[in-house]
């Protein structure tokens, strides 16, 4: 809804990726000012991110980098009302033929980076009357299929982080929620699954709409929720 986030100062991680770009655009359309954070040095197309302040080259799994980047983002925006943790990645590997290192990689990218960014943001969010954290989990983590073990384990961690942090931050009036997407309609997914019915997949813009709602004043009573947003998958 236009103007729903007027004046809100929001940090988005994984902001240069497929979902991140759509979220940054939706937040700005709703009136927010955005710090776009990513490990990649720069976005594929800078223009897509509008007026967002860009913080590339930040590996959020590194505690010092996470703290320094969230501090710089808060400085640039004049404070922080919300953090959206989108940074993440995917691997499909069976246990028998896959590598043990993949479990460490997905834990690091999908869970550790969300913990480090949240930890770095809390002091900034607590200065306001209604802080917000939104995490991106995965619906595929509710019950893992073959080859999905490492990914599902890491995204299950995101769900548990969401619950624990929601309880921890209740008295500081910071809500913490997660979205559980199914397959997102992104160019890489289309390239990987060319015969799929793309129309059934959830669009980045549909996920962004739910995030805008969770960041708005209308969602102030929702915390600790992991919300499936799955399209027709
Ligand atoms: N795509 C799907 O179908 C799907 C389904 C369910 C859930 N999800 C989740 O949704 C989120 C976004 O997915 P997406 O498809 O938009 O992914 P994407 O296009 O790969 O974007 C993810 C972005 O996060 C960045 N990133 C990774 N590790 C980071 C770190 N340690 N610190 C800072 N930035 C980091 C990546 O940078 P690099 O390019 O340098 O790696 C990339 O720019 C992810 O959490 C993903 O697990 C995706």
PDB file of C-alpha atoms and ligand atoms in Angstrom:
ATOM      1  CA  UNK A   1       0.000   0.000   0.000  1.00  0.00           C
ATOM      2  CA  UNK A   2       1.484   3.381  -1.009  1.00  0.00           C
ATOM      3  CA  UNK A   3       2.748   5.364   1.972  1.00  0.00           C
ATOM      4  CA  UNK A   4       2.326   2.477   4.402  1.00  0.00           C
ATOM      5  CA  UNK A   5       6.013   2.584   5.377  1.00  0.00           C
ATOM      6  CA  UNK A   6       6.446   6.349   5.018  1.00  0.00           C
ATOM      7  CA  UNK A   7       9.651   7.455   6.721  1.00  0.00           C
ATOM      8  CA  UNK A   8      10.648   3.943   7.890  1.00  0.00           C
ATOM      9  CA  UNK A   9      14.367   3.194   7.732  1.00  0.00           C
ATOM     10  CA  UNK A  10      14.931  -0.388   6.631  1.00  0.00           C
ATOM     11  CA  UNK A  11      18.048  -2.538   6.081  1.00  0.00           C
ATOM     12  CA  UNK A  12      17.689  -5.378   3.563  1.00  0.00           C
ATOM     13  CA  UNK A  13      20.315  -8.143   3.256  1.00  0.00           C
ATOM     14  CA  UNK A  14      20.774 -10.167   0.083  1.00  0.00           C
ATOM     15  CA  UNK A  15      19.421  -7.018  -1.521  1.00  0.00           C
ATOM     16  CA  UNK A  16      21.165  -7.508  -4.888  1.00  0.00           C
ATOM     17  CA  UNK A  17      19.594 -10.943  -5.509  1.00  0.00           C
ATOM     18  CA  UNK A  18      16.340 -11.872  -7.252  1.00  0.00           C
ATOM     19  CA  UNK A  19      14.063 -11.499  -4.226  1.00  0.00           C
ATOM     20  CA  UNK A  20      16.121  -8.714  -2.669  1.00  0.00           C
ATOM     21  CA  UNK A  21      15.680  -6.344  -5.608  1.00  0.00           C
ATOM     22  CA  UNK A  22      11.894  -6.847  -5.609  1.00  0.00           C
ATOM     23  CA  UNK A  23      11.746  -6.233  -1.852  1.00  0.00           C
ATOM     24  CA  UNK A  24      13.871  -3.073  -2.024  1.00  0.00           C
ATOM     25  CA  UNK A  25      11.594  -1.721  -4.751  1.00  0.00           C
ATOM     26  CA  UNK A  26       8.398  -2.555  -2.846  1.00  0.00           C
ATOM     27  CA  UNK A  27       9.681  -0.978   0.372  1.00  0.00           C
ATOM     28  CA  UNK A  28      10.571   2.226  -1.474  1.00  0.00           C
ATOM     29  CA  UNK A  29       7.180   2.248  -3.202  1.00  0.00           C
ATOM     30  CA  UNK A  30       5.609   2.077   0.274  1.00  0.00           C
ATOM     31  CA  UNK A  31       7.603   5.151   1.345  1.00  0.00           C
ATOM     32  CA  UNK A  32      10.571   3.571   3.163  1.00  0.00           C
ATOM     33  CA  UNK A  33      14.209   4.574   2.952  1.00  0.00           C
ATOM     34  CA  UNK A  34      16.359   1.515   2.347  1.00  0.00           C
ATOM     35  CA  UNK A  35      19.922   0.342   2.972  1.00  0.00           C
ATOM     36  CA  UNK A  36      20.642  -2.431   0.451  1.00  0.00           C
ATOM     37  CA  UNK A  37      23.296  -4.808   1.830  1.00  0.00           C
ATOM     38  CA  UNK A  38      24.910  -7.708  -0.016  1.00  0.00           C
ATOM     39  CA  UNK A  39      28.064  -9.801  -0.250  1.00  0.00           C
ATOM     40  CA  UNK A  40      28.184  -9.088  -3.978  1.00  0.00           C
ATOM     41  CA  UNK A  41      30.169  -5.940  -4.712  1.00  0.00           C
ATOM     42  CA  UNK A  42      27.426  -4.250  -6.716  1.00  0.00           C
ATOM     43  CA  UNK A  43      23.925  -4.925  -8.048  1.00  0.00           C
ATOM     44  CA  UNK A  44      23.473  -6.303 -11.572  1.00  0.00           C
ATOM     45  CA  UNK A  45      21.504  -3.172 -12.457  1.00  0.00           C
ATOM     46  CA  UNK A  46      21.956  -0.296 -10.036  1.00  0.00           C
ATOM     47  CA  UNK A  47      18.941   1.579 -11.409  1.00  0.00           C
ATOM     48  CA  UNK A  48      16.599  -1.179 -10.194  1.00  0.00           C
ATOM     49  CA  UNK A  49      17.344  -0.227  -6.600  1.00  0.00           C
ATOM     50  CA  UNK A  50      16.180   3.373  -6.975  1.00  0.00           C
ATOM     51  CA  UNK A  51      17.279   5.668  -4.151  1.00  0.00           C
ATOM     52  CA  UNK A  52      18.539   2.865  -1.898  1.00  0.00           C
ATOM     53  CA  UNK A  53      21.890   3.361  -0.180  1.00  0.00           C
ATOM     54  CA  UNK A  54      24.173   0.533  -1.344  1.00  0.00           C
ATOM     55  CA  UNK A  55      26.434  -1.529   0.925  1.00  0.00           C
ATOM     56  CA  UNK A  56      28.097  -4.152  -1.296  1.00  0.00           C
ATOM     57  CA  UNK A  57      30.970  -6.456  -0.397  1.00  0.00           C
ATOM     58  CA  UNK A  58      29.623  -7.232   3.093  1.00  0.00           C
ATOM     59  CA  UNK A  59      29.876 -10.882   4.176  1.00  0.00           C
ATOM     60  CA  UNK A  60      27.283 -10.938   6.956  1.00  0.00           C
ATOM     61  CA  UNK A  61      28.421 -14.320   8.249  1.00  0.00           C
ATOM     62  CA  UNK A  62      31.458 -12.451   9.618  1.00  0.00           C
ATOM     63  CA  UNK A  63      30.430 -10.847  12.915  1.00  0.00           C
ATOM     64  CA  UNK A  64      32.683  -7.801  12.534  1.00  0.00           C
ATOM     65  CA  UNK A  65      31.508  -7.145   8.982  1.00  0.00           C
ATOM     66  CA  UNK A  66      27.877  -7.513  10.046  1.00  0.00           C
ATOM     67  CA  UNK A  67      28.279  -5.029  12.901  1.00  0.00           C
ATOM     68  CA  UNK A  68      30.226  -2.519  10.812  1.00  0.00           C
ATOM     69  CA  UNK A  69      27.752  -2.718   7.922  1.00  0.00           C
ATOM     70  CA  UNK A  70      24.596  -2.408  10.054  1.00  0.00           C
ATOM     71  CA  UNK A  71      26.194   0.544  11.898  1.00  0.00           C
ATOM     72  CA  UNK A  72      27.004   2.236   8.582  1.00  0.00           C
ATOM     73  CA  UNK A  73      23.491   1.541   7.303  1.00  0.00           C
ATOM     74  CA  UNK A  74      21.942   3.044  10.452  1.00  0.00           C
ATOM     75  CA  UNK A  75      24.210   6.092  10.125  1.00  0.00           C
ATOM     76  CA  UNK A  76      23.255   6.569   6.489  1.00  0.00           C
ATOM     77  CA  UNK A  77      19.506   6.323   7.210  1.00  0.00           C
ATOM     78  CA  UNK A  78      19.572   8.217  10.525  1.00  0.00           C
ATOM     79  CA  UNK A  79      18.547   5.098  12.492  1.00  0.00           C
ATOM     80  CA  UNK A  80      16.936   1.748  11.808  1.00  0.00           C
ATOM     81  CA  UNK A  81      13.294   0.680  12.130  1.00  0.00           C
ATOM     82  CA  UNK A  82      13.558  -2.736  10.507  1.00  0.00           C
ATOM     83  CA  UNK A  83      15.841  -5.470   9.179  1.00  0.00           C
ATOM     84  CA  UNK A  84      14.877  -7.887   6.399  1.00  0.00           C
ATOM     85  CA  UNK A  85      17.194 -10.918   6.277  1.00  0.00           C
ATOM     86  CA  UNK A  86      17.106 -12.220   2.694  1.00  0.00           C
ATOM     87  CA  UNK A  87      20.769 -13.278   2.203  1.00  0.00           C
ATOM     88  CA  UNK A  88      20.850 -16.998   1.502  1.00  0.00           C
ATOM     89  CA  UNK A  89      21.625 -19.712  -0.973  1.00  0.00           C
ATOM     90  CA  UNK A  90      20.625 -23.229  -2.086  1.00  0.00           C
ATOM     91  CA  UNK A  91      22.311 -26.564  -2.787  1.00  0.00           C
ATOM     92  CA  UNK A  92      20.706 -29.896  -3.738  1.00  0.00           C
ATOM     93  CA  UNK A  93      22.888 -32.840  -2.657  1.00  0.00           C
ATOM     94  CA  UNK A  94      22.169 -36.302  -1.338  1.00  0.00           C
ATOM     95  CA  UNK A  95      23.841 -37.307   1.888  1.00  0.00           C
ATOM     96  CA  UNK A  96      25.478 -40.353   0.249  1.00  0.00           C
ATOM     97  CA  UNK A  97      27.098 -38.475  -2.634  1.00  0.00           C
ATOM     98  CA  UNK A  98      27.254 -34.936  -1.262  1.00  0.00           C
ATOM     99  CA  UNK A  99      29.988 -33.154   0.664  1.00  0.00           C
ATOM    100  CA  UNK A 100      30.022 -32.559   4.403  1.00  0.00           C
ATOM    101  CA  UNK A 101      31.223 -29.024   3.663  1.00  0.00           C
ATOM    102  CA  UNK A 102      27.867 -28.251   2.057  1.00  0.00           C
ATOM    103  CA  UNK A 103      26.220 -28.514   5.489  1.00  0.00           C
ATOM    104  CA  UNK A 104      28.677 -25.946   6.854  1.00  0.00           C
ATOM    105  CA  UNK A 105      28.191 -23.684   3.833  1.00  0.00           C
ATOM    106  CA  UNK A 106      24.387 -23.608   4.061  1.00  0.00           C
ATOM    107  CA  UNK A 107      24.466 -23.188   7.833  1.00  0.00           C
ATOM    108  CA  UNK A 108      26.867 -20.261   7.405  1.00  0.00           C
ATOM    109  CA  UNK A 109      25.055 -18.489   4.579  1.00  0.00           C
ATOM    110  CA  UNK A 110      21.442 -19.175   5.545  1.00  0.00           C
ATOM    111  CA  UNK A 111      21.530 -19.117   9.341  1.00  0.00           C
ATOM    112  CA  UNK A 112      24.742 -17.599  10.689  1.00  0.00           C
ATOM    113  CA  UNK A 113      24.381 -14.507   8.450  1.00  0.00           C
ATOM    114  CA  UNK A 114      20.800 -13.948   9.708  1.00  0.00           C
ATOM    115  CA  UNK A 115      21.927 -14.312  13.321  1.00  0.00           C
ATOM    116  CA  UNK A 116      24.888 -11.954  12.843  1.00  0.00           C
ATOM    117  CA  UNK A 117      22.831  -9.297  11.045  1.00  0.00           C
ATOM    118  CA  UNK A 118      20.056  -9.518  13.665  1.00  0.00           C
ATOM    119  CA  UNK A 119      22.554  -9.289  16.525  1.00  0.00           C
ATOM    120  CA  UNK A 120      24.106  -6.224  14.880  1.00  0.00           C
ATOM    121  CA  UNK A 121      20.705  -4.570  14.334  1.00  0.00           C
ATOM    122  CA  UNK A 122      19.084  -5.081  17.743  1.00  0.00           C
ATOM    123  CA  UNK A 123      20.595  -2.052  19.483  1.00  0.00           C
ATOM    124  CA  UNK A 124      19.476   0.185  16.604  1.00  0.00           C
ATOM    125  CA  UNK A 125      15.961  -1.298  16.432  1.00  0.00           C
ATOM    126  CA  UNK A 126      15.495  -1.044  20.192  1.00  0.00           C
ATOM    127  CA  UNK A 127      15.752   2.758  20.016  1.00  0.00           C
ATOM    128  CA  UNK A 128      12.308   2.856  18.350  1.00  0.00           C
ATOM    129  CA  UNK A 129       8.806   2.136  19.580  1.00  0.00           C
ATOM    130  CA  UNK A 130       8.189  -0.704  17.113  1.00  0.00           C
ATOM    131  CA  UNK A 131      11.203  -2.467  15.600  1.00  0.00           C
ATOM    132  CA  UNK A 132      10.800  -5.221  13.042  1.00  0.00           C
ATOM    133  CA  UNK A 133      12.835  -8.190  11.819  1.00  0.00           C
ATOM    134  CA  UNK A 134      11.640 -10.349   8.918  1.00  0.00           C
ATOM    135  CA  UNK A 135      13.579 -13.497   7.973  1.00  0.00           C
ATOM    136  CA  UNK A 136      13.343 -15.593   4.831  1.00  0.00           C
ATOM    137  CA  UNK A 137      13.060 -19.296   5.621  1.00  0.00           C
ATOM    138  CA  UNK A 138      11.779 -21.927   3.186  1.00  0.00           C
ATOM    139  CA  UNK A 139       8.625 -23.997   2.963  1.00  0.00           C
ATOM    140  CA  UNK A 140      10.818 -26.891   1.791  1.00  0.00           C
ATOM    141  CA  UNK A 141      12.272 -26.969   5.282  1.00  0.00           C
ATOM    142  CA  UNK A 142       8.985 -27.992   6.915  1.00  0.00           C
ATOM    143  CA  UNK A 143       9.557 -31.545   5.653  1.00  0.00           C
ATOM    144  CA  UNK A 144      12.788 -32.209   3.797  1.00  0.00           C
ATOM    145  CA  UNK A 145      12.844 -34.238   0.587  1.00  0.00           C
ATOM    146  CA  UNK A 146      15.796 -36.255  -0.730  1.00  0.00           C
ATOM    147  CA  UNK A 147      18.749 -33.996  -1.455  1.00  0.00           C
ATOM    148  CA  UNK A 148      17.300 -31.211   0.659  1.00  0.00           C
ATOM    149  CA  UNK A 149      18.867 -32.153   4.012  1.00  0.00           C
ATOM    150  CA  UNK A 150      21.504 -29.442   4.365  1.00  0.00           C
ATOM    151  CA  UNK A 151      19.248 -26.713   2.992  1.00  0.00           C
ATOM    152  CA  UNK A 152      16.265 -27.763   5.111  1.00  0.00           C
ATOM    153  CA  UNK A 153      18.403 -28.025   8.236  1.00  0.00           C
ATOM    154  CA  UNK A 154      19.721 -24.493   7.732  1.00  0.00           C
ATOM    155  CA  UNK A 155      16.261 -23.065   7.016  1.00  0.00           C
ATOM    156  CA  UNK A 156      14.791 -24.965   9.998  1.00  0.00           C
ATOM    157  CA  UNK A 157      17.405 -23.057  11.948  1.00  0.00           C
ATOM    158  CA  UNK A 158      15.974 -19.809  10.572  1.00  0.00           C
ATOM    159  CA  UNK A 159      12.516 -20.827  11.859  1.00  0.00           C
ATOM    160  CA  UNK A 160      13.885 -21.585  15.328  1.00  0.00           C
ATOM    161  CA  UNK A 161      15.900 -18.330  15.317  1.00  0.00           C
ATOM    162  CA  UNK A 162      12.662 -16.496  14.475  1.00  0.00           C
ATOM    163  CA  UNK A 163      10.829 -18.054  17.441  1.00  0.00           C
ATOM    164  CA  UNK A 164      13.642 -17.567  19.941  1.00  0.00           C
ATOM    165  CA  UNK A 165      14.347 -13.970  18.927  1.00  0.00           C
ATOM    166  CA  UNK A 166      10.636 -13.096  18.924  1.00  0.00           C
ATOM    167  CA  UNK A 167      10.398 -14.211  22.558  1.00  0.00           C
ATOM    168  CA  UNK A 168      13.659 -12.489  23.495  1.00  0.00           C
ATOM    169  CA  UNK A 169      12.605  -9.154  21.977  1.00  0.00           C
ATOM    170  CA  UNK A 170       8.927  -8.985  23.012  1.00  0.00           C
ATOM    171  CA  UNK A 171       9.559  -6.558  25.846  1.00  0.00           C
ATOM    172  CA  UNK A 172      11.604  -4.327  23.562  1.00  0.00           C
ATOM    173  CA  UNK A 173       8.615  -4.147  21.193  1.00  0.00           C
ATOM    174  CA  UNK A 174      10.541  -5.673  18.295  1.00  0.00           C
ATOM    175  CA  UNK A 175       8.580  -8.248  16.289  1.00  0.00           C
ATOM    176  CA  UNK A 176      10.364 -11.107  14.525  1.00  0.00           C
ATOM    177  CA  UNK A 177       8.667 -13.148  11.799  1.00  0.00           C
ATOM    178  CA  UNK A 178       9.634 -15.346   8.861  1.00  0.00           C
ATOM    179  CA  UNK A 179       8.275 -16.049   5.400  1.00  0.00           C
ATOM    180  CA  UNK A 180       8.460 -19.589   4.046  1.00  0.00           C
ATOM    181  CA  UNK A 181       8.531 -19.351   0.235  1.00  0.00           C
ATOM    182  CA  UNK A 182       8.106 -22.336  -2.052  1.00  0.00           C
ATOM    183  CA  UNK A 183       9.871 -22.068  -5.422  1.00  0.00           C
ATOM    184  CA  UNK A 184      10.245 -18.381  -6.276  1.00  0.00           C
ATOM    185  CA  UNK A 185       9.715 -17.327  -9.896  1.00  0.00           C
ATOM    186  CA  UNK A 186      13.274 -16.135 -10.580  1.00  0.00           C
ATOM    187  CA  UNK A 187      15.387 -16.231 -13.775  1.00  0.00           C
ATOM    188  CA  UNK A 188      17.791 -18.877 -12.308  1.00  0.00           C
ATOM    189  CA  UNK A 189      14.869 -21.154 -11.333  1.00  0.00           C
ATOM    190  CA  UNK A 190      13.349 -20.791 -14.817  1.00  0.00           C
ATOM    191  CA  UNK A 191      16.725 -21.719 -16.336  1.00  0.00           C
ATOM    192  CA  UNK A 192      17.116 -24.731 -13.998  1.00  0.00           C
ATOM    193  CA  UNK A 193      13.540 -26.040 -14.475  1.00  0.00           C
ATOM    194  CA  UNK A 194      12.545 -25.001 -18.019  1.00  0.00           C
ATOM    195  CA  UNK A 195       9.630 -27.461 -18.231  1.00  0.00           C
ATOM    196  CA  UNK A 196       7.936 -26.354 -14.994  1.00  0.00           C
ATOM    197  CA  UNK A 197       4.690 -24.363 -14.889  1.00  0.00           C
ATOM    198  CA  UNK A 198       6.137 -20.986 -13.793  1.00  0.00           C
ATOM    199  CA  UNK A 199       2.643 -19.666 -13.172  1.00  0.00           C
ATOM    200  CA  UNK A 200       2.365 -21.855 -10.052  1.00  0.00           C
ATOM    201  CA  UNK A 201       5.487 -20.366  -8.434  1.00  0.00           C
ATOM    202  CA  UNK A 202       5.309 -17.498  -5.986  1.00  0.00           C
ATOM    203  CA  UNK A 203       6.422 -14.167  -7.505  1.00  0.00           C
ATOM    204  CA  UNK A 204       9.063 -12.044  -5.733  1.00  0.00           C
ATOM    205  CA  UNK A 205       6.526  -9.184  -5.731  1.00  0.00           C
ATOM    206  CA  UNK A 206       3.989 -11.368  -3.866  1.00  0.00           C
ATOM    207  CA  UNK A 207       6.572 -12.115  -1.178  1.00  0.00           C
ATOM    208  CA  UNK A 208       7.483  -8.428  -1.045  1.00  0.00           C
ATOM    209  CA  UNK A 209       3.812  -7.536  -0.433  1.00  0.00           C
ATOM    210  CA  UNK A 210       3.708  -9.772   2.644  1.00  0.00           C
ATOM    211  CA  UNK A 211       6.969  -8.288   3.896  1.00  0.00           C
ATOM    212  CA  UNK A 212       5.567  -4.752   3.529  1.00  0.00           C
ATOM    213  CA  UNK A 213       2.567  -5.826   5.619  1.00  0.00           C
ATOM    214  CA  UNK A 214       4.742  -7.407   8.334  1.00  0.00           C
ATOM    215  CA  UNK A 215       6.818  -4.204   8.548  1.00  0.00           C
ATOM    216  CA  UNK A 216       3.742  -2.002   8.794  1.00  0.00           C
ATOM    217  CA  UNK A 217       1.938  -0.791  11.908  1.00  0.00           C
ATOM    218  CA  UNK A 218      -0.968  -3.096  11.001  1.00  0.00           C
ATOM    219  CA  UNK A 219       1.158  -6.141  11.872  1.00  0.00           C
ATOM    220  CA  UNK A 220       2.279  -4.991  15.316  1.00  0.00           C
ATOM    221  CA  UNK A 221       0.577  -7.949  17.064  1.00  0.00           C
ATOM    222  CA  UNK A 222       2.256 -10.639  14.932  1.00  0.00           C
ATOM    223  CA  UNK A 223       5.517 -12.076  16.246  1.00  0.00           C
ATOM    224  CA  UNK A 224       7.245 -15.457  16.169  1.00  0.00           C
ATOM    225  CA  UNK A 225       5.290 -16.536  13.077  1.00  0.00           C
ATOM    226  CA  UNK A 226       6.667 -18.547  10.150  1.00  0.00           C
ATOM    227  CA  UNK A 227       4.242 -17.866   7.309  1.00  0.00           C
ATOM    228  CA  UNK A 228       4.087 -20.117   4.216  1.00  0.00           C
ATOM    229  CA  UNK A 229       3.875 -17.947   1.061  1.00  0.00           C
ATOM    230  CA  UNK A 230       3.844 -20.604  -1.623  1.00  0.00           C
ATOM    231  CA  UNK A 231       1.783 -19.531  -4.635  1.00  0.00           C
ATOM    232  CA  UNK A 232       0.207 -22.732  -6.026  1.00  0.00           C
ATOM    233  CA  UNK A 233       3.135 -25.096  -5.411  1.00  0.00           C
TER     234      UNK A 233
HETATM  235  N1  LIG B   1      14.856 -18.907  -5.037  1.00  0.00           N
HETATM  236  C1  LIG B   1      13.989 -19.711  -4.448  1.00  0.00           C
HETATM  237  O1  LIG B   1      13.254 -20.475  -5.093  1.00  0.00           O
HETATM  238  C2  LIG B   1      13.863 -19.708  -2.950  1.00  0.00           C
HETATM  239  C3  LIG B   1      12.928 -20.531  -2.329  1.00  0.00           C
HETATM  240  C4  LIG B   1      12.784 -20.483  -0.940  1.00  0.00           C
HETATM  241  C5  LIG B   1      13.593 -19.636  -0.192  1.00  0.00           C
HETATM  242  N2  LIG B   1      14.507 -18.855  -0.840  1.00  0.00           N
HETATM  243  C6  LIG B   1      15.351 -17.970  -0.043  1.00  0.00           C
HETATM  244  O2  LIG B   1      15.076 -16.636  -0.441  1.00  0.00           O
HETATM  245  C7  LIG B   1      16.250 -15.848  -0.299  1.00  0.00           C
HETATM  246  C8  LIG B   1      16.544 -15.104  -1.614  1.00  0.00           C
HETATM  247  O3  LIG B   1      16.641 -16.026  -2.673  1.00  0.00           O
HETATM  248  P1  LIG B   1      17.086 -15.522  -4.116  1.00  0.00           P
HETATM  249  O4  LIG B   1      16.606 -16.540  -5.083  1.00  0.00           O
HETATM  250  O5  LIG B   1      16.734 -14.094  -4.282  1.00  0.00           O
HETATM  251  O6  LIG B   1      18.690 -15.680  -3.983  1.00  0.00           O
HETATM  252  P2  LIG B   1      19.845 -14.901  -4.778  1.00  0.00           P
HETATM  253  O7  LIG B   1      19.321 -14.300  -6.035  1.00  0.00           O
HETATM  254  O8  LIG B   1      20.993 -15.853  -4.851  1.00  0.00           O
HETATM  255  O9  LIG B   1      20.213 -13.691  -3.800  1.00  0.00           O
HETATM  256  C9  LIG B   1      20.822 -13.901  -2.568  1.00  0.00           C
HETATM  257  C10 LIG B   1      21.802 -12.765  -2.323  1.00  0.00           C
HETATM  258  O10 LIG B   1      22.339 -12.925  -0.993  1.00  0.00           O
HETATM  259  C11 LIG B   1      23.727 -12.671  -1.062  1.00  0.00           C
HETATM  260  N3  LIG B   1      24.439 -13.318   0.030  1.00  0.00           N
HETATM  261  C12 LIG B   1      24.726 -14.640   0.158  1.00  0.00           C
HETATM  262  N4  LIG B   1      25.449 -14.855   1.245  1.00  0.00           N
HETATM  263  C13 LIG B   1      25.641 -13.654   1.839  1.00  0.00           C
HETATM  264  C14 LIG B   1      26.337 -13.244   3.006  1.00  0.00           C
HETATM  265  N5  LIG B   1      27.004 -14.121   3.774  1.00  0.00           N
HETATM  266  N6  LIG B   1      26.340 -11.938   3.312  1.00  0.00           N
HETATM  267  C15 LIG B   1      25.686 -11.040   2.519  1.00  0.00           C
HETATM  268  N7  LIG B   1      25.009 -11.370   1.407  1.00  0.00           N
HETATM  269  C16 LIG B   1      24.998 -12.676   1.060  1.00  0.00           C
HETATM  270  C17 LIG B   1      24.138 -13.238  -2.400  1.00  0.00           C
HETATM  271  O11 LIG B   1      25.405 -12.744  -2.784  1.00  0.00           O
HETATM  272  P3  LIG B   1      26.390 -13.669  -3.653  1.00  0.00           P
HETATM  273  O12 LIG B   1      25.905 -13.522  -5.062  1.00  0.00           O
HETATM  274  O13 LIG B   1      27.740 -13.068  -3.419  1.00  0.00           O
HETATM  275  O14 LIG B   1      26.269 -15.061  -3.144  1.00  0.00           O
HETATM  276  C18 LIG B   1      22.994 -12.792  -3.303  1.00  0.00           C
HETATM  277  O15 LIG B   1      23.194 -11.504  -3.846  1.00  0.00           O
HETATM  278  C19 LIG B   1      17.355 -16.793   0.148  1.00  0.00           C
HETATM  279  O16 LIG B   1      17.463 -16.760   1.558  1.00  0.00           O
HETATM  280  C20 LIG B   1      16.840 -18.142  -0.288  1.00  0.00           C
HETATM  281  O17 LIG B   1      17.358 -19.219   0.461  1.00  0.00           O
HETATM  282  C21 LIG B   1      14.671 -18.863  -2.189  1.00  0.00           C
END
